[in-house]
Coordinates of C-alpha atoms and ligand atoms in Angstrom, one line a residue:
M1 CA 196.2 186.3 224.9
T2 CA 193.4 183.8 225.3
D3 CA 193.8 180.2 224.0
Q4 CA 191.3 180.9 221.3
L5 CA 193.3 183.9 220.0
A6 CA 196.5 181.8 220.1
R7 CA 194.7 179.2 218.1
N8 CA 193.7 181.9 215.6
V9 CA 197.4 182.9 215.3
H10 CA 198.5 179.3 214.8
A11 CA 195.8 178.7 212.1
A12 CA 196.9 181.9 210.3
L13 CA 200.6 181.0 210.4
D14 CA 199.8 177.5 209.1
R15 CA 198.5 179.2 205.9
F16 CA 201.2 181.9 205.6
Q17 CA 204.2 181.4 203.2
I18 CA 206.4 184.0 201.8
E19 CA 208.8 183.8 198.8
L20 CA 212.4 184.9 199.0
P21 CA 214.0 186.8 196.0
S22 CA 217.2 185.3 194.6
W23 CA 218.5 188.8 194.0
G24 CA 218.3 189.6 197.8
F25 CA 221.4 187.4 198.4
A26 CA 223.8 188.8 195.8
N27 CA 225.8 192.1 196.0
T28 CA 223.6 194.9 194.8
G29 CA 224.0 198.6 195.2
T30 CA 222.6 202.0 194.4
R31 CA 223.3 204.0 191.3
F32 CA 226.2 205.5 193.3
G33 CA 228.0 202.3 193.8
K34 CA 228.1 199.0 195.6
F35 CA 229.3 198.1 199.1
L36 CA 230.4 194.5 198.8
Q37 CA 229.6 192.0 201.5
S38 CA 232.0 189.2 201.9
A39 CA 229.2 186.7 202.5
A40 CA 227.1 187.7 199.5
A41 CA 226.1 184.9 197.2
T42 CA 228.2 184.9 194.0
N43 CA 226.1 182.4 191.9
L44 CA 222.7 180.8 191.8
E45 CA 223.8 177.8 193.9
E46 CA 224.8 180.1 196.7
K47 CA 221.6 182.1 196.5
L48 CA 219.6 178.9 196.7
S49 CA 221.7 177.7 199.6
D50 CA 221.1 181.0 201.6
A51 CA 217.3 180.8 200.8
G52 CA 217.2 177.2 201.8
F53 CA 218.9 177.9 205.1
I54 CA 216.4 180.6 205.9
H55 CA 213.6 178.2 205.0
S56 CA 215.1 175.6 207.4
L57 CA 215.0 178.2 210.2
T58 CA 211.5 179.7 209.5
G59 CA 209.6 176.9 207.7
V60 CA 207.7 179.4 205.6
C61 CA 209.9 180.1 202.6
P62 CA 209.8 177.0 200.4
T63 CA 210.1 179.0 197.1
V64 CA 212.7 181.3 195.6
A65 CA 211.8 184.0 193.0
L66 CA 214.2 183.8 190.1
H67 CA 215.2 186.5 187.6
V68 CA 215.7 185.0 184.2
L69 CA 218.8 186.8 183.0
W70 CA 220.5 187.0 186.4
D71 CA 219.8 183.4 187.4
L72 CA 219.2 181.4 184.2
P73 CA 221.3 183.1 181.6
A74 CA 221.3 179.9 179.6
G75 CA 217.5 179.9 179.6
A76 CA 215.5 176.8 179.3
A77 CA 218.6 174.7 178.9
S78 CA 219.4 175.2 182.6
V79 CA 216.0 174.2 184.0
D80 CA 217.0 170.7 185.1
D81 CA 220.2 172.0 186.8
V82 CA 218.3 174.7 188.6
S83 CA 215.6 172.4 189.8
A84 CA 218.2 170.0 191.1
A85 CA 220.1 172.8 192.8
A86 CA 217.0 174.1 194.5
A87 CA 216.1 170.5 195.6
R88 CA 219.6 170.1 197.1
H89 CA 218.9 173.2 199.3
G90 CA 215.4 172.2 200.3
V91 CA 213.6 174.8 198.2
R92 CA 211.8 175.1 194.8
A93 CA 211.8 177.7 192.1
G94 CA 209.1 180.2 192.7
S95 CA 207.9 183.1 190.5
I96 CA 209.8 183.6 187.2
N97 CA 210.8 187.2 186.5
P98 CA 211.6 187.9 182.8
N99 CA 214.1 190.7 182.2
V100 CA 213.3 193.0 179.3
F101 CA 215.0 196.0 180.8
Q102 CA 218.8 195.5 180.7
D103 CA 219.6 194.6 177.2
Q104 CA 220.8 197.6 175.1
I105 CA 218.0 197.1 172.7
Y106 CA 215.5 198.2 175.4
K107 CA 216.8 201.7 175.7
H108 CA 213.5 203.1 174.5
G109 CA 211.3 200.3 175.9
S110 CA 210.4 196.7 175.4
L111 CA 206.8 195.8 174.7
G112 CA 206.2 199.6 174.3
N113 CA 209.1 200.2 172.0
P114 CA 208.2 202.0 168.7
D115 CA 210.5 199.5 166.9
P116 CA 208.5 196.3 166.1
A117 CA 211.7 194.2 166.1
V118 CA 212.4 195.2 169.7
R119 CA 208.8 194.5 170.7
R120 CA 209.1 191.1 169.1
A121 CA 212.4 190.4 170.9
A122 CA 210.7 191.4 174.2
Q123 CA 207.7 189.2 173.5
N124 CA 210.0 186.2 172.6
H125 CA 211.7 186.6 175.9
L126 CA 208.4 186.5 177.7
L127 CA 207.4 183.4 175.8
D128 CA 210.8 181.8 176.6
S129 CA 210.3 182.7 180.3
A130 CA 206.9 181.0 180.3
T131 CA 208.6 177.9 178.9
I132 CA 211.3 178.1 181.7
A133 CA 208.5 178.5 184.3
Q134 CA 206.8 175.4 182.9
G135 CA 210.1 173.4 183.0
L136 CA 210.6 174.5 186.6
G137 CA 207.1 173.8 187.7
S138 CA 206.7 177.5 188.6
R139 CA 203.2 178.8 188.6
D140 CA 203.7 182.6 188.3
L141 CA 205.3 184.6 185.6
S142 CA 205.9 187.9 187.3
L143 CA 206.2 190.8 184.9
W144 CA 207.7 194.2 185.6
F145 CA 208.6 196.6 182.8
A146 CA 210.9 199.6 182.9
D147 CA 209.2 201.1 179.9
G148 CA 208.4 204.7 179.9
S149 CA 209.9 208.1 178.8
N150 CA 211.8 211.0 180.3
Y151 CA 210.4 213.9 178.4
P152 CA 206.9 215.1 177.4
G153 CA 206.0 214.5 173.8
T154 CA 208.5 211.8 173.2
A155 CA 206.3 208.8 173.4
N156 CA 202.8 207.9 172.1
M157 CA 201.3 206.7 175.3
R158 CA 198.1 205.4 173.7
R159 CA 199.9 203.4 171.0
R160 CA 202.2 202.0 173.6
K161 CA 199.2 200.9 175.7
H162 CA 198.0 198.9 172.7
W163 CA 201.4 197.3 172.1
F164 CA 201.5 196.3 175.8
A165 CA 198.1 194.7 175.5
E166 CA 199.3 192.7 172.4
G167 CA 202.5 191.6 174.1
L168 CA 200.8 190.5 177.3
T169 CA 198.0 188.7 175.4
A170 CA 200.6 186.7 173.5
A171 CA 202.4 185.9 176.8
H172 CA 199.1 184.9 178.4
A173 CA 198.4 182.5 175.4
R174 CA 201.6 180.6 176.3
L175 CA 200.4 179.8 179.9
I176 CA 199.5 176.2 180.6
G177 CA 197.7 174.5 183.6
D178 CA 197.4 176.7 186.6
Q179 CA 200.0 179.2 185.5
R180 CA 199.4 182.9 186.0
L181 CA 200.7 186.2 184.7
L182 CA 201.3 188.8 187.3
V183 CA 201.4 192.4 186.1
E184 CA 203.4 194.8 188.3
Y185 CA 203.0 198.6 188.2
K186 CA 205.4 201.3 189.2
P187 CA 204.9 205.1 188.9
F188 CA 208.4 206.1 188.1
E189 CA 212.1 204.9 187.9
P190 CA 213.9 204.3 185.7
A191 CA 211.6 206.5 183.6
F192 CA 210.9 209.9 185.1
Y193 CA 208.2 211.5 182.9
H194 CA 205.8 208.6 182.2
T195 CA 205.8 204.9 183.0
D196 CA 203.8 202.6 180.7
I197 CA 202.2 200.7 183.6
A198 CA 202.2 203.4 186.2
D199 CA 199.5 202.4 188.6
W200 CA 197.1 199.6 189.6
G201 CA 194.4 200.9 187.3
M202 CA 196.7 200.5 184.3
A203 CA 197.9 197.1 185.5
L204 CA 194.3 196.0 186.0
E205 CA 193.2 197.1 182.5
L206 CA 196.2 195.3 180.9
A207 CA 195.7 192.2 183.0
R208 CA 192.1 192.1 181.9
L209 CA 193.0 192.6 178.3
A210 CA 195.6 189.8 178.5
G211 CA 193.3 187.1 179.7
P212 CA 191.6 185.4 182.7
R213 CA 194.8 184.1 184.3
A214 CA 196.5 187.6 184.5
K215 CA 196.3 189.4 187.8
V216 CA 197.8 192.5 189.4
L217 CA 201.0 192.4 191.5
V218 CA 201.2 195.1 194.2
D219 CA 204.8 196.1 195.1
T220 CA 204.4 198.1 198.3
G221 CA 207.3 200.4 197.2
H222 CA 205.7 201.3 193.9
H223 CA 203.3 204.1 195.1
Y224 CA 203.4 207.8 195.5
Q225 CA 203.9 209.1 199.1
A226 CA 200.8 208.7 201.3
Q227 CA 198.9 206.6 198.8
N228 CA 196.4 204.3 200.6
I229 CA 197.7 200.9 199.5
E230 CA 195.2 198.9 201.5
Q231 CA 192.4 200.5 199.6
I232 CA 194.0 199.4 196.4
V233 CA 194.2 195.9 197.9
A234 CA 190.6 196.0 199.0
W235 CA 189.5 197.0 195.5
L236 CA 191.6 194.3 193.8
L237 CA 190.3 191.7 196.2
D238 CA 186.7 192.7 195.4
L239 CA 187.5 192.5 191.7
E240 CA 189.2 189.1 192.2
M241 CA 192.3 190.6 190.5
L242 CA 194.9 190.6 193.3
G243 CA 197.6 188.1 192.3
G244 CA 200.4 188.8 194.7
F245 CA 202.7 191.2 196.5
H246 CA 206.3 192.3 196.4
F247 CA 206.9 193.3 200.0
N248 CA 209.4 196.0 201.1
D249 CA 209.1 199.2 203.0
R250 CA 209.9 202.7 202.0
R251 CA 210.3 206.2 203.3
Y252 CA 210.7 208.2 200.0
A253 CA 210.5 206.1 196.9
D254 CA 211.2 202.5 195.9
D255 CA 213.6 202.3 198.8
D256 CA 213.6 198.5 199.3
L257 CA 213.9 198.8 203.1
T258 CA 213.0 195.8 205.3
L259 CA 209.3 195.2 205.6
G260 CA 207.7 197.1 208.4
S261 CA 210.8 199.0 209.3
I262 CA 209.1 202.4 208.6
D263 CA 205.4 201.7 208.7
P264 CA 204.4 198.4 210.2
Y265 CA 200.8 199.6 210.7
Q266 CA 200.4 199.9 206.9
V267 CA 201.4 196.3 206.4
F268 CA 199.0 195.2 209.1
R269 CA 196.2 197.2 207.4
I270 CA 197.0 195.4 204.1
F271 CA 196.8 192.0 205.8
H272 CA 193.7 193.1 207.6
E273 CA 191.9 193.9 204.3
I274 CA 192.7 190.3 203.1
F275 CA 191.4 188.7 206.3
F276 CA 188.3 190.9 206.3
Y277 CA 187.6 190.0 202.7
A278 CA 187.9 186.3 203.4
W279 CA 185.6 186.6 206.5
E280 CA 183.0 188.6 204.7
T281 CA 182.9 186.6 201.4
G282 CA 183.9 183.1 202.6
K283 CA 186.5 183.0 199.8
Q284 CA 190.2 182.4 200.4
P285 CA 192.0 184.7 197.9
D286 CA 194.9 183.1 196.1
I287 CA 197.7 185.5 196.7
A288 CA 201.5 185.0 196.2
Y289 CA 203.3 186.8 199.0
M290 CA 206.8 187.6 197.9
I291 CA 209.7 189.7 199.2
D292 CA 211.3 192.2 196.8
Q293 CA 214.2 193.6 198.8
S294 CA 218.0 193.7 198.2
H295 CA 220.0 195.0 201.1
N296 CA 223.2 196.9 200.7
L297 CA 224.0 197.7 204.3
K298 CA 222.4 195.1 206.5
G299 CA 223.6 191.5 206.3
K300 CA 221.6 190.0 203.5
I301 CA 220.5 186.8 205.3
E302 CA 219.7 188.6 208.5
A303 CA 217.6 191.2 206.7
M304 CA 215.6 188.5 205.1
I305 CA 215.0 186.7 208.4
Q306 CA 214.0 190.0 209.9
T307 CA 211.5 190.5 207.0
V308 CA 210.0 187.0 207.2
T309 CA 209.5 187.2 211.0
T310 CA 208.0 190.8 210.7
A311 CA 205.7 189.6 208.0
Q312 CA 204.6 186.7 210.2
E313 CA 204.0 189.0 213.2
L314 CA 201.9 191.5 211.2
Y315 CA 200.0 188.7 209.5
A316 CA 199.3 187.1 212.9
K317 CA 198.1 190.5 214.4
A318 CA 195.7 191.0 211.4
A319 CA 194.3 187.5 212.1
L320 CA 193.3 188.8 215.6
V321 CA 190.8 191.4 214.4
D322 CA 187.3 190.7 215.6
H323 CA 185.5 190.9 212.2
A324 CA 182.0 190.6 213.5
A325 CA 182.6 193.4 216.0
L326 CA 184.3 195.5 213.4
A327 CA 181.4 195.0 210.9
A328 CA 178.9 196.0 213.6
F329 CA 180.9 199.1 214.5
Q330 CA 181.1 200.1 210.9
E331 CA 177.4 199.5 210.4
R332 CA 176.5 202.1 213.0
S333 CA 179.4 204.4 212.2
A334 CA 180.9 203.8 215.7
L335 CA 184.2 205.5 214.6
V336 CA 186.2 205.3 217.8
E337 CA 185.1 201.7 218.5
A338 CA 185.9 200.6 214.9
E339 CA 189.3 202.2 214.9
T340 CA 190.0 200.8 218.4
C341 CA 189.1 197.3 217.2
L342 CA 191.9 197.5 214.6
K343 CA 194.3 199.1 217.1
D344 CA 193.6 196.4 219.7
A345 CA 194.7 193.7 217.3
F346 CA 197.7 195.7 216.1
S347 CA 198.8 196.3 219.7
T348 CA 198.6 192.6 220.8
D349 CA 201.9 191.0 221.4
V350 CA 201.8 187.9 219.2
R351 CA 205.4 186.9 219.6
P352 CA 204.7 184.3 222.4
A353 CA 202.1 182.7 220.2
I354 CA 204.5 182.7 217.2
R355 CA 207.2 181.1 219.3
E356 CA 204.7 178.4 220.5
W357 CA 203.7 177.8 216.8
A358 CA 207.4 177.4 215.8
R359 CA 208.0 175.0 218.7
S360 CA 205.1 172.9 217.6
K361 CA 206.6 172.7 214.1
G362 CA 210.0 171.7 215.4
L363 CA 211.4 175.1 214.2
P364 CA 213.7 177.4 216.2
E365 CA 211.7 179.9 218.3
D366 CA 214.0 182.7 217.4
P367 CA 215.3 182.2 213.8
M368 CA 217.6 185.2 214.1
R369 CA 219.4 183.8 217.1
A370 CA 219.4 180.3 215.5
F371 CA 221.1 181.8 212.4
R372 CA 223.7 183.7 214.5
E373 CA 224.5 180.6 216.5
S374 CA 224.5 178.3 213.5
G375 CA 228.0 179.2 212.1
Y376 CA 226.4 179.4 208.6
L377 CA 227.6 183.0 208.1
E378 CA 231.2 182.1 209.1
R379 CA 231.2 179.1 206.8
I380 CA 229.9 181.0 203.7
T381 CA 232.2 184.0 204.4
A382 CA 235.2 181.7 204.4
V383 CA 234.2 180.3 201.0
R384 CA 233.0 183.5 199.3
A385 CA 235.0 186.4 200.7
E386 CA 237.8 186.2 198.2
R387 CA 235.5 186.0 195.2
N388 CA 233.5 188.9 196.5
A389 CA 236.6 191.0 197.1
A390 CA 237.8 190.2 193.6
S391 CA 234.6 191.6 192.1
A392 CA 235.3 195.1 193.6
T393 CA 235.2 197.9 191.1
S394 CA 238.5 199.4 190.3
Y395 CA 238.7 203.1 189.3
A396 CA 242.3 203.0 188.4
Ligands
PSV401 C1 211.4 197.0 189.9 O1 211.7 198.1 190.8 C2 211.2 195.7 190.8 O2 210.3 196.0 191.8 C3 210.7 194.6 189.9 O3 209.9 193.7 190.6 C4 212.0 193.9 189.6 O4 211.8 192.5 189.2 C5 212.7 194.0 190.9 O5 212.4 195.3 191.3 C6 214.2 193.9 190.7 O6 214.9 194.2 191.9
MN402 MN1 208.9 194.5 192.6

């Protein structure tokens, strides 16, 4: 790699940060059960500690996404304690994720529920979450809804769309300063016939109806097989409506596999669209990069480190695309040359340049090795193992 290309990689890495999800450190499972990890975090303090340790090794994860019910069950009352705990571990609260899908009242939906009292309860939770975000100094309120139906004819999809627009508009009105509302879409699960915000078009429409500070959030796992996600990204960029990502990889559905484990080229193509847009327009899009993964089999901290370093690698590769050459190839429909231009960047080994960047920042060159040599895992296992074992489900 030439010095110029290495400088491009370093400049790109200087701008790249990625948010860790608090829920990625706790024991989670599938609908068939949980395999407990003795080092899993058992409370918010431990989640923040794990996230903070990853940030100390990678230098690019200063914020932690929080899920309101899971992390702040006491709501706004716990804001000061949470901020203090985050600071103790060298991180800050990141996006705030309201939860309007677990309470029993949400069996038939939240903002889309035919019962106005339930819609009101969901809306109030969104407003409370906005207040929590303000208290924590968090910019993004990140909204995902499990709303939908399982059987044809059981839900009035049009009316539900209007109820969603109303609820989101009310939440938007509660934003202050630079706060944003991110609207996430998902085609199925837990609902299996219709989902109220099923795709990026629906998320876009609802975000536009909600107000100017509402943008679309793209969770890479929330698409049908073979969907061209980078095209969605390109369109949202062009519309100035791309707010952020939930990164994960998938083979079949919303599998939550580590980023790039199945299709690293797709992640590269997504990053490429972002770089290409910035080069062509001269605008730096304001995108929140977040991880949405919770690992049941891999060690949780190792899986996150793997994800962060993979994201950096694919981002650095995308920074190497020769945009002027690509634009010229596209102009004259030079297909092989244009495709090769992308492939050349993708095939470049950026790891030496990343190691050099890490060294220049005083960070370990190999965060995974540094983690394994740190003794952190042994220390937390000693403290948490008993508590984790005690939480095992008994079928007796
Ligand atoms: C739903 O599948 C989702 O992607 C939403 O972002 C939730 O907040 C998250 O997963 C919970 O794991
Ligand atoms: Mn998500």
